[in-house]
PDB file of C-alpha atoms in Angstrom:
ATOM      1  CA  MET V   1      47.419  71.311  56.221  1.00  0.00           C
ATOM      2  CA  MET V   2      45.086  68.360  56.622  1.00  0.00           C
ATOM      3  CA  ALA V   3      45.603  67.091  53.059  1.00  0.00           C
ATOM      4  CA  ILE V   4      49.347  66.751  53.646  1.00  0.00           C
ATOM      5  CA  ASP V   5      48.810  64.886  56.922  1.00  0.00           C
ATOM      6  CA  LYS V   6      46.018  62.570  55.730  1.00  0.00           C
ATOM      7  CA  LYS V   7      47.068  62.114  52.056  1.00  0.00           C
ATOM      8  CA  PRO V   8      43.590  61.407  50.659  1.00  0.00           C
ATOM      9  CA  ASP V   9      43.055  59.810  47.249  1.00  0.00           C
ATOM     10  CA  ILE V  10      40.761  62.639  46.104  1.00  0.00           C
ATOM     11  CA  ILE V  11      39.523  65.967  47.510  1.00  0.00           C
ATOM     12  CA  LEU V  12      36.062  67.508  47.232  1.00  0.00           C
ATOM     13  CA  MET V  13      36.641  71.228  47.743  1.00  0.00           C
ATOM     14  CA  ASP V  14      34.070  73.947  48.284  1.00  0.00           C
ATOM     15  CA  ILE V  15      35.152  76.990  46.280  1.00  0.00           C
ATOM     16  CA  HIS V  16      33.864  79.370  48.943  1.00  0.00           C
ATOM     17  CA  LEU V  17      35.353  78.033  52.170  1.00  0.00           C
ATOM     18  CA  GLU V  18      34.498  79.857  55.356  1.00  0.00           C
ATOM     19  CA  GLY V  19      37.563  81.380  56.950  1.00  0.00           C
ATOM     20  CA  LYS V  20      40.818  83.006  55.896  1.00  0.00           C
ATOM     21  CA  VAL V  21      41.614  80.754  52.943  1.00  0.00           C
ATOM     22  CA  TYR V  22      39.481  80.725  49.805  1.00  0.00           C
ATOM     23  CA  GLY V  23      38.833  77.212  48.425  1.00  0.00           C
ATOM     24  CA  ILE V  24      40.602  77.936  45.148  1.00  0.00           C
ATOM     25  CA  GLU V  25      43.706  79.159  46.970  1.00  0.00           C
ATOM     26  CA  ALA V  26      43.682  76.081  49.206  1.00  0.00           C
ATOM     27  CA  ALA V  27      43.425  73.859  46.121  1.00  0.00           C
ATOM     28  CA  LYS V  28      46.406  75.617  44.508  1.00  0.00           C
ATOM     29  CA  GLU V  29      48.524  75.029  47.619  1.00  0.00           C
ATOM     30  CA  ILE V  30      47.505  71.375  47.802  1.00  0.00           C
ATOM     31  CA  HIS V  31      48.232  70.933  44.089  1.00  0.00           C
ATOM     32  CA  LYS V  32      51.744  72.413  44.534  1.00  0.00           C
ATOM     33  CA  LYS V  33      52.612  69.925  47.274  1.00  0.00           C
ATOM     34  CA  LEU V  34      50.642  66.803  46.418  1.00  0.00           C
ATOM     35  CA  ASN V  35      49.436  65.065  43.286  1.00  0.00           C
ATOM     36  CA  ILE V  36      45.840  64.647  44.489  1.00  0.00           C
ATOM     37  CA  PRO V  37      42.837  65.157  42.185  1.00  0.00           C
ATOM     38  CA  ILE V  38      40.568  67.980  43.347  1.00  0.00           C
ATOM     39  CA  ILE V  39      36.894  68.335  42.470  1.00  0.00           C
ATOM     40  CA  PHE V  40      35.302  71.711  43.151  1.00  0.00           C
ATOM     41  CA  LEU V  41      31.762  71.972  44.486  1.00  0.00           C
ATOM     42  CA  THR V  42      29.921  75.270  44.390  1.00  0.00           C
ATOM     43  CA  ALA V  43      26.611  76.972  43.879  1.00  0.00           C
ATOM     44  CA  PHE V  44      28.375  79.840  42.089  1.00  0.00           C
ATOM     45  CA  SER V  45      28.619  79.806  38.309  1.00  0.00           C
ATOM     46  CA  ASP V  46      29.784  83.310  37.457  1.00  0.00           C
ATOM     47  CA  GLU V  47      32.544  83.709  34.869  1.00  0.00           C
ATOM     48  CA  GLU V  48      35.120  85.163  37.305  1.00  0.00           C
ATOM     49  CA  THR V  49      34.780  82.274  39.774  1.00  0.00           C
ATOM     50  CA  PHE V  50      34.978  79.770  36.921  1.00  0.00           C
ATOM     51  CA  LYS V  51      38.198  81.321  35.560  1.00  0.00           C
ATOM     52  CA  LYS V  52      39.824  81.341  39.017  1.00  0.00           C
ATOM     53  CA  ALA V  53      38.847  77.713  39.550  1.00  0.00           C
ATOM     54  CA  ILE V  54      40.417  76.656  36.231  1.00  0.00           C
ATOM     55  CA  GLU V  55      43.724  78.235  37.349  1.00  0.00           C
ATOM     56  CA  ALA V  56      43.835  75.730  40.220  1.00  0.00           C
ATOM     57  CA  ALA V  57      43.862  72.791  37.769  1.00  0.00           C
ATOM     58  CA  PRO V  58      40.980  70.852  39.320  1.00  0.00           C
TER      59      PRO V  58
END
């Protein structure tokens, strides 16, 4: 995982990443392993996406 290798001071995370891993899931994994602040960026504002994002403790 790039965040573990690079150890950034802060992460800007797109909620809807392209690929196998959803941005919220990636943020949860990063949060488990590192104490790095994560800011979500998204064009989506539906209630379900918002609730899932809150679970990741951004």
